[in-house]
PDB file of C-alpha atoms and ligand atoms in Angstrom:
ATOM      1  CA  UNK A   1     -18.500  36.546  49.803  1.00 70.00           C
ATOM      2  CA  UNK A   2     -17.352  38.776  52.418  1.00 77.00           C
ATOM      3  CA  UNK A   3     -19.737  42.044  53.792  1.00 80.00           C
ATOM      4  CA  UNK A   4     -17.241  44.001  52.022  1.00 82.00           C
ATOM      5  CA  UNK A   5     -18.101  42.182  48.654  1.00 78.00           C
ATOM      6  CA  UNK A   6     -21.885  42.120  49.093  1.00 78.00           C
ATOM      7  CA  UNK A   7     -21.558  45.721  49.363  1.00 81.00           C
ATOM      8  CA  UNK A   8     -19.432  46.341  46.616  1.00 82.00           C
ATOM      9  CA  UNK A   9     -21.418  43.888  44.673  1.00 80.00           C
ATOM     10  CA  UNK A  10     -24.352  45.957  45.500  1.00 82.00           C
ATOM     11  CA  UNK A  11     -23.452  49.024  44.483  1.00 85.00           C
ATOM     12  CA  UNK A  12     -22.055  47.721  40.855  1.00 92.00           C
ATOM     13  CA  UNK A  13     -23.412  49.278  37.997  1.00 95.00           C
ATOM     14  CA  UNK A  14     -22.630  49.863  34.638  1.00 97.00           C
ATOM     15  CA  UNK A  15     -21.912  53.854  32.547  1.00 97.00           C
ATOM     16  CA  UNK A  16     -23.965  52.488  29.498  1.00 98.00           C
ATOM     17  CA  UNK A  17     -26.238  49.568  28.578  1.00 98.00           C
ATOM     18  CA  UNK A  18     -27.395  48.048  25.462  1.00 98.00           C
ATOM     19  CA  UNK A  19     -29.734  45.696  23.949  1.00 97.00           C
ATOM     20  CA  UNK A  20     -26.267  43.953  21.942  1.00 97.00           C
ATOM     21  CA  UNK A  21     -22.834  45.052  20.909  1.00 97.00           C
ATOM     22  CA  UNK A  22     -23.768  44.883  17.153  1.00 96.00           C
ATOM     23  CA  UNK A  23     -26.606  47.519  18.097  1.00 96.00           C
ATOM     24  CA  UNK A  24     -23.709  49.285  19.495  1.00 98.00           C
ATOM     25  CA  UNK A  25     -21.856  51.788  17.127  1.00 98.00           C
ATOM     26  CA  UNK A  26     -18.457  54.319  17.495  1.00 98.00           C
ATOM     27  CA  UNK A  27     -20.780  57.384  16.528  1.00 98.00           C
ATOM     28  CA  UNK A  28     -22.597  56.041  19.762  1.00 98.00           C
ATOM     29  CA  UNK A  29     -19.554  55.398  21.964  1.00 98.00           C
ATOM     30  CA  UNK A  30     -18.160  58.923  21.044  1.00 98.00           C
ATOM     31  CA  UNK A  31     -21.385  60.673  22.133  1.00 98.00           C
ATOM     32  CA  UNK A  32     -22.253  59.308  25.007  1.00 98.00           C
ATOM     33  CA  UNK A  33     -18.802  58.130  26.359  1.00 98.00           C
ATOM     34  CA  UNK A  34     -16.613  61.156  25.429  1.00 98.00           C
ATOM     35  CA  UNK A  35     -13.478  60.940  26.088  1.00 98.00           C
ATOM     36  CA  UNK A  36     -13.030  57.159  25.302  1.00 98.00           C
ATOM     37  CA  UNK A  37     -10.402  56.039  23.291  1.00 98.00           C
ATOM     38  CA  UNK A  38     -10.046  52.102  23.776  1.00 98.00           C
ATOM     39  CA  UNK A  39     -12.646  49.334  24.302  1.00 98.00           C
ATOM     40  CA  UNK A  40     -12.213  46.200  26.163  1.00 98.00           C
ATOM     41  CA  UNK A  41     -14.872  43.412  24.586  1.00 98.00           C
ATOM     42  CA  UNK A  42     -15.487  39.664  26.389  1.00 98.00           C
ATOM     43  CA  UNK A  43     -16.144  37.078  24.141  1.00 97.00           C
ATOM     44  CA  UNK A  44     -18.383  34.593  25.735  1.00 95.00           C
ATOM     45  CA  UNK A  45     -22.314  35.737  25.715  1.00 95.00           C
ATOM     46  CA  UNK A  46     -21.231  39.560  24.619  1.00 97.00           C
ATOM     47  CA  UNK A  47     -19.514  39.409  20.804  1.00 96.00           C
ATOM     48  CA  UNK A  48     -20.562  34.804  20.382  1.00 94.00           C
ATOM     49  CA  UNK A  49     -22.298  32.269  22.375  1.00 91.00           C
ATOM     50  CA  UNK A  50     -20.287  30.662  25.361  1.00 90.00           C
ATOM     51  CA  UNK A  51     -17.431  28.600  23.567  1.00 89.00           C
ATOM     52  CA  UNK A  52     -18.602  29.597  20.093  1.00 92.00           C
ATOM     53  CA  UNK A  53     -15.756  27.882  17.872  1.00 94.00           C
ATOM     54  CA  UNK A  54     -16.829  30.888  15.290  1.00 95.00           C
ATOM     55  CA  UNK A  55     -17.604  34.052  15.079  1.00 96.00           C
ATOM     56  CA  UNK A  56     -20.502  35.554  12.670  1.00 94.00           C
ATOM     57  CA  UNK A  57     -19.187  37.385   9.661  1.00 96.00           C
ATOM     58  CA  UNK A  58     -21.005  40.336  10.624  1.00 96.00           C
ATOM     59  CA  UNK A  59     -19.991  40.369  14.476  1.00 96.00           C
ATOM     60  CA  UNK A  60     -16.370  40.392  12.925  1.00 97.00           C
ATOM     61  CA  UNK A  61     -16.897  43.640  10.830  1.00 97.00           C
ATOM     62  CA  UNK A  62     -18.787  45.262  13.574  1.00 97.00           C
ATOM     63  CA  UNK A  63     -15.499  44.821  16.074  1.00 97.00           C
ATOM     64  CA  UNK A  64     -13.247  45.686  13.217  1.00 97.00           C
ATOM     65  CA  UNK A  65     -15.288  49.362  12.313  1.00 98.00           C
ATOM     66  CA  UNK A  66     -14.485  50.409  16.218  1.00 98.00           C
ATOM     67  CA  UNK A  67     -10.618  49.888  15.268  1.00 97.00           C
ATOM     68  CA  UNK A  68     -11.152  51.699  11.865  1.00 97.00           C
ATOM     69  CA  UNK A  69     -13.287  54.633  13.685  1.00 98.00           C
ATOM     70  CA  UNK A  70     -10.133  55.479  15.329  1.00 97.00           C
ATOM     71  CA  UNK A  71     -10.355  53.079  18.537  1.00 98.00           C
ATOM     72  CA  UNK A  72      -7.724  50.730  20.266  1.00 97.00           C
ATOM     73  CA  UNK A  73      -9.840  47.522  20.763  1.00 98.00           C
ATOM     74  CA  UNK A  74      -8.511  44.664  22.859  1.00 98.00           C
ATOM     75  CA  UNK A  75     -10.491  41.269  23.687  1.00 98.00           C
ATOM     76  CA  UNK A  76      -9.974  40.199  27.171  1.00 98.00           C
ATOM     77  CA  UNK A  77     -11.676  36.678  28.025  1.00 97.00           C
ATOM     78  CA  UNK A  78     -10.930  34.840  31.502  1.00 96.00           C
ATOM     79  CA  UNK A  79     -10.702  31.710  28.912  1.00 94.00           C
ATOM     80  CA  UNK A  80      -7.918  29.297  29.295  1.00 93.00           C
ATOM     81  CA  UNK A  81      -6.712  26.100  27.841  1.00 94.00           C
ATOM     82  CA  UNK A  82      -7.790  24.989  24.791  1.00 93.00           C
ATOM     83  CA  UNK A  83      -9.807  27.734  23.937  1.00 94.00           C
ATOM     84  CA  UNK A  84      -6.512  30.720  24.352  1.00 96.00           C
ATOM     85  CA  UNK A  85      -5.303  29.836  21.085  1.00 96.00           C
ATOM     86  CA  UNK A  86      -8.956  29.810  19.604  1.00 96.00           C
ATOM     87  CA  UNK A  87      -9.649  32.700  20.828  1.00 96.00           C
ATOM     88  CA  UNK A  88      -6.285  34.349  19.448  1.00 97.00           C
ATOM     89  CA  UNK A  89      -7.161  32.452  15.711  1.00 97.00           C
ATOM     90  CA  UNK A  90     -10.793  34.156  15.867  1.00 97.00           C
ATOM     91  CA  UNK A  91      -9.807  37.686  17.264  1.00 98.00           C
ATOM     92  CA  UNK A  92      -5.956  37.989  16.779  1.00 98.00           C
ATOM     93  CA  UNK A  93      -7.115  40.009  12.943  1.00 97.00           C
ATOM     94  CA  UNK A  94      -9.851  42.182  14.339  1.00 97.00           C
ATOM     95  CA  UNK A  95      -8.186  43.894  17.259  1.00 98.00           C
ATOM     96  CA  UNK A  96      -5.413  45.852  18.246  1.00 97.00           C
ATOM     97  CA  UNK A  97      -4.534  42.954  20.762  1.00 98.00           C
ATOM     98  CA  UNK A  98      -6.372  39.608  22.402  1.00 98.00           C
ATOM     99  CA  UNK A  99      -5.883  38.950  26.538  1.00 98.00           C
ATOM    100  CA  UNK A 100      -6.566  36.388  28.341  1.00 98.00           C
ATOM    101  CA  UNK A 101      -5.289  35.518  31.833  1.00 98.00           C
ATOM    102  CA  UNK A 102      -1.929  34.317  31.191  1.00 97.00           C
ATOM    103  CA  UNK A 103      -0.764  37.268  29.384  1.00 97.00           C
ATOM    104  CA  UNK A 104      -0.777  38.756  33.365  1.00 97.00           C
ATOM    105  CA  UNK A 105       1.124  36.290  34.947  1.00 97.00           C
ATOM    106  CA  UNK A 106       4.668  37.908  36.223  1.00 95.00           C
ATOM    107  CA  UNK A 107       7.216  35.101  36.177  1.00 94.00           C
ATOM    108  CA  UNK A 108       8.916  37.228  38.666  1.00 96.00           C
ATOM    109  CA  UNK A 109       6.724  36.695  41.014  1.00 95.00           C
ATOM    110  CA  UNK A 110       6.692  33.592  42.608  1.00 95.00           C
ATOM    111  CA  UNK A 111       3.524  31.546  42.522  1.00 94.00           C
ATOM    112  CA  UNK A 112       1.836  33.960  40.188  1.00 96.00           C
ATOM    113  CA  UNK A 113      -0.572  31.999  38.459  1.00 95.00           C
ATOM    114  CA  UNK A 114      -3.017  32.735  35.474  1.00 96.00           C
ATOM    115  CA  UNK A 115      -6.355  32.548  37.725  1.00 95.00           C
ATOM    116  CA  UNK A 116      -5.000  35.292  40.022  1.00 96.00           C
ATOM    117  CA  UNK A 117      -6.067  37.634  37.118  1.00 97.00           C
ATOM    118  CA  UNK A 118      -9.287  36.439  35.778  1.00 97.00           C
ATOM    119  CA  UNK A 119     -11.949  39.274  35.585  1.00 97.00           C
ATOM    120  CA  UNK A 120     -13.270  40.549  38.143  1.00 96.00           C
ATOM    121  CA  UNK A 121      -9.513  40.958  38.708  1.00 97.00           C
ATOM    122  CA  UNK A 122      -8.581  44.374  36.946  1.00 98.00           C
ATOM    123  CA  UNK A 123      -5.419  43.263  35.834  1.00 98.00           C
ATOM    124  CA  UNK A 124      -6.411  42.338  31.622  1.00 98.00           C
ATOM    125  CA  UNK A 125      -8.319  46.027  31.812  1.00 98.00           C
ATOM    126  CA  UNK A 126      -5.073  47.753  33.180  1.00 97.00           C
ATOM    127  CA  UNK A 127      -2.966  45.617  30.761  1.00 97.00           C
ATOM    128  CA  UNK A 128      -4.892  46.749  27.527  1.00 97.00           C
ATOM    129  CA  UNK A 129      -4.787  50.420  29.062  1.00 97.00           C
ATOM    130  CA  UNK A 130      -0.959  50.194  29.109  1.00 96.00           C
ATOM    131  CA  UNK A 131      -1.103  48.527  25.825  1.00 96.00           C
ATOM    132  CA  UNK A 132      -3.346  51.178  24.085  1.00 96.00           C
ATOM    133  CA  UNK A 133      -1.083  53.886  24.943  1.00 92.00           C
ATOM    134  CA  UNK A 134       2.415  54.827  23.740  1.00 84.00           C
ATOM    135  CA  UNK A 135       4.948  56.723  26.463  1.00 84.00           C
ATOM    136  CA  UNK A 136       4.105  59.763  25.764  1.00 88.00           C
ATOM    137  CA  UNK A 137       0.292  59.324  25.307  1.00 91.00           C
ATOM    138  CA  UNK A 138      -0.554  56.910  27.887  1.00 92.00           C
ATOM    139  CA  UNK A 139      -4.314  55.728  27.892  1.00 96.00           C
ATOM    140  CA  UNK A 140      -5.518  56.566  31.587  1.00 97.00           C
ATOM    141  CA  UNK A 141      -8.216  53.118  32.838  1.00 97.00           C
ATOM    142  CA  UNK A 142     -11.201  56.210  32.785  1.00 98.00           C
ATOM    143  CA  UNK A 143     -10.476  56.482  28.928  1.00 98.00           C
ATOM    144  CA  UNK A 144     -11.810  52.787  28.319  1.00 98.00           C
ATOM    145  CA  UNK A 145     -14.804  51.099  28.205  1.00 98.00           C
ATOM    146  CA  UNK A 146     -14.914  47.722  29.021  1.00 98.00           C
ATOM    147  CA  UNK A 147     -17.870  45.603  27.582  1.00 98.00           C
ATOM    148  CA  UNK A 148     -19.210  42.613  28.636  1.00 98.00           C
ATOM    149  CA  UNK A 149     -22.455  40.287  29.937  1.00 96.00           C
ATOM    150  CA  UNK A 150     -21.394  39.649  33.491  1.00 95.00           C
ATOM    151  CA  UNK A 151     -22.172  42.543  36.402  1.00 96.00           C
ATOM    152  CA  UNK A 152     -20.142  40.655  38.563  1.00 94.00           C
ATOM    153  CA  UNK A 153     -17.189  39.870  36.251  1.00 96.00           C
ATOM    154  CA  UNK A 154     -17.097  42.605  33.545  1.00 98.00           C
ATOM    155  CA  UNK A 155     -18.733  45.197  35.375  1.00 97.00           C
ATOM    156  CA  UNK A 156     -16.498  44.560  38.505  1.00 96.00           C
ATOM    157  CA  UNK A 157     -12.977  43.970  37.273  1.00 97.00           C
ATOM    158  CA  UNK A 158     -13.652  47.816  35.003  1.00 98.00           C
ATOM    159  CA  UNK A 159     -15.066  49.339  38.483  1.00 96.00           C
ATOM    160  CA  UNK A 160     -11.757  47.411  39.906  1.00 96.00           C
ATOM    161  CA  UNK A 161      -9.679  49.427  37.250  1.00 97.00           C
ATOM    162  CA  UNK A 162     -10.834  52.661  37.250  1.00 97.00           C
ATOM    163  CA  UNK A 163     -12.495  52.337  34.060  1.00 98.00           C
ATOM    164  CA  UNK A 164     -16.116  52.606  32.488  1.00 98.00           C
ATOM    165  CA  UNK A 165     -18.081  49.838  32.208  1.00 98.00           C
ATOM    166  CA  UNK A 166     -21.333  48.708  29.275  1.00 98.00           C
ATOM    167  CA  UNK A 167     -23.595  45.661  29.761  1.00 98.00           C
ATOM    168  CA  UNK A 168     -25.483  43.766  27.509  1.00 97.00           C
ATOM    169  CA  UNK A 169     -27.888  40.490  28.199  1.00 96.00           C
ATOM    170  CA  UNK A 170     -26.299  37.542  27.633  1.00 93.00           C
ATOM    171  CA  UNK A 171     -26.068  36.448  23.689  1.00 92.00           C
ATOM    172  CA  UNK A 172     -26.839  32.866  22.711  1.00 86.00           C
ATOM    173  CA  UNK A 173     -28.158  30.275  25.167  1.00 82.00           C
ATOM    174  CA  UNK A 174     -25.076  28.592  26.532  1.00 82.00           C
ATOM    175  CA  UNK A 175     -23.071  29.068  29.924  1.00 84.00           C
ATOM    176  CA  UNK A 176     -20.727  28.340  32.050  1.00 86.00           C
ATOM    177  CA  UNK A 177     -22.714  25.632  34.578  1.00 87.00           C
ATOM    178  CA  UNK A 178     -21.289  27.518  37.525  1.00 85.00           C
ATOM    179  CA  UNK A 179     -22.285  30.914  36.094  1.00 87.00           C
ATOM    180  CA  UNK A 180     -25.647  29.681  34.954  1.00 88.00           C
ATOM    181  CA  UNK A 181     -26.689  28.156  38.000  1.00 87.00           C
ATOM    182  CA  UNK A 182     -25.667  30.593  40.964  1.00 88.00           C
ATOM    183  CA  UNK A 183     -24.370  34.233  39.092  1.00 88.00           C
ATOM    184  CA  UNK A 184     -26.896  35.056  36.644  1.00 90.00           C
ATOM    185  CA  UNK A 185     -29.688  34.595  39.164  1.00 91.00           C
ATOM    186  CA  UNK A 186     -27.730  36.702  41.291  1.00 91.00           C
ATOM    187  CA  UNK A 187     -27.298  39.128  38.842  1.00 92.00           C
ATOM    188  CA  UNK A 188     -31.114  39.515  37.751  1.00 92.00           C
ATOM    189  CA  UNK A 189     -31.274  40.060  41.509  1.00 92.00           C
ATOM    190  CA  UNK A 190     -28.822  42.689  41.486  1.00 93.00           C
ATOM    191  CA  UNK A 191     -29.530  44.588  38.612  1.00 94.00           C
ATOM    192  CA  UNK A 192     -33.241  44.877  39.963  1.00 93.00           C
ATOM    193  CA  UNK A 193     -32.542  46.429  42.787  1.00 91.00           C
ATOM    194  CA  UNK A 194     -30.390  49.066  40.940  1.00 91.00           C
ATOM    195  CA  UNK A 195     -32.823  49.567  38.383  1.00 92.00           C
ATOM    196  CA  UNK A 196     -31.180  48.019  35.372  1.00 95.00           C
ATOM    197  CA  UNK A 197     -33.094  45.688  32.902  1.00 95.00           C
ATOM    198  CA  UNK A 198     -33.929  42.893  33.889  1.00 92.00           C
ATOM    199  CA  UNK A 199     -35.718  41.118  31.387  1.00 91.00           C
ATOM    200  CA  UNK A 200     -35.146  40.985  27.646  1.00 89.00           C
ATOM    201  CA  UNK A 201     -37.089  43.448  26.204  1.00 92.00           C
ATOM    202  CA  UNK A 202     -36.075  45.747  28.653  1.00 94.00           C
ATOM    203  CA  UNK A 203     -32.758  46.690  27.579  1.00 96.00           C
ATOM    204  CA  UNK A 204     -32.600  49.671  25.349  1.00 96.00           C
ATOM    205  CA  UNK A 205     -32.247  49.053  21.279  1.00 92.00           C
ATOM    206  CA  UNK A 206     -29.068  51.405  20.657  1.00 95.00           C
ATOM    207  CA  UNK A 207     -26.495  52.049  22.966  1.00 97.00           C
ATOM    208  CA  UNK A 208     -27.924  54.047  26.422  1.00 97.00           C
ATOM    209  CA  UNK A 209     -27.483  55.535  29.996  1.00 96.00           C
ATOM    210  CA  UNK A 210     -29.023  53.193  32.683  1.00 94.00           C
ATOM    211  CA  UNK A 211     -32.453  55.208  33.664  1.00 83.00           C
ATOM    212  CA  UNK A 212     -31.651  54.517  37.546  1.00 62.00           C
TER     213      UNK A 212
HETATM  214 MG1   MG B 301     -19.112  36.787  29.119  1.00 62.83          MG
END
């Protein structure tokens, strides 16, 4: 990581935090994000566990009642392979739209290449802001809130954007090995020194302002 990231890294923090997105409602998200009008939800450790080949009837109907409160809602997941077309089975009927990588890649650009636009990259963020808009009502990047379980991936690629940014803990025990083993520590790290929670029963029930 260059000085440049370390700093950048360092000064990461999110609008809003909360204990879990089902604690999470769009009475919540209208009062203390005004002005909102799309969300951006990851998958892995924020709505399922890592690689969950399901999702919980209930943690369906909670992401559908932000669409029916009046919200565009897009999923945007760095996943690829095997698990794209999973991910578009699960979440394809409770969103406006699903994103993953590929659904960046230019073909008129030579070399472009699905990893180029994995979050922290801004690029699904922008993508669903375009999306969520129509010509003459574009949805600016500050008018969505992107929600996720990484600082350094979720966090980063809405600071990246423009847009605002919620955090939650992890959900479920699974992880990506590389995540698991050298981001998350870094991360507890991180969010200590900025005075986010750290440890479980630190984060806030309902839906909150970080108290640093
Ligand atoms: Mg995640």
């Amino acid at each position: 990581m260059s000085f440049e990231g370390v700093r950048a890294a360092l000064a990461l923090t999110p609008d809003l935090v909360a204990r879990s997105v089902r604690s999470v409602t769009p009475d919540a998200v209208r009062r203390l994000a005004p002005g909102v009008r799309a969300l951006c939800f990851d998958i892995d450790g924020t709505i399922t566990d890592y690689h969950a080949p399901a999702i919980e009837p209930p943690d369906a109907e909670h992401l559908r009642s932000f669409r029916e409160a009046g919200f565009r809602t897009f999923v945007i997941s760095n996943c690829y392979g095997e698990r794209v077309e999973q991910v578009h089975r699960l979440f394809d009927p409770l969103v406006t739209a699903v994103f993953t990588p590929v659904d960046c890649v230019d073909p008129a650009v030579p070399g472009d290449h699905a990893s180029r636009h994995r979050k922290p990259a801004p690029d699904m963020v922008l993508l669903a802001a375009a999306r969520a808009g129509g010509a003459d009502d574009p949805v600016r990047p500050d008018e969505v809130l992107v929600v996720g379980d990484q600082l350094l991936k979720d966090v980063a690629a809405a600071r990246a954007a423009g847009a605002r940014a919620l955090l939650v803990p992890r959900l479920g025990q699974s992880d990506h090995l590389g995540v698991r083993l050298f981001q998350r520590p870094l991360e507890a790290v991180l969010r200590r020194l900025r005075g986010l929670p750290v440890r479980r029963p630190d984060w806030p029930d309902g839906l909150a302002r970080p108290r640093s």
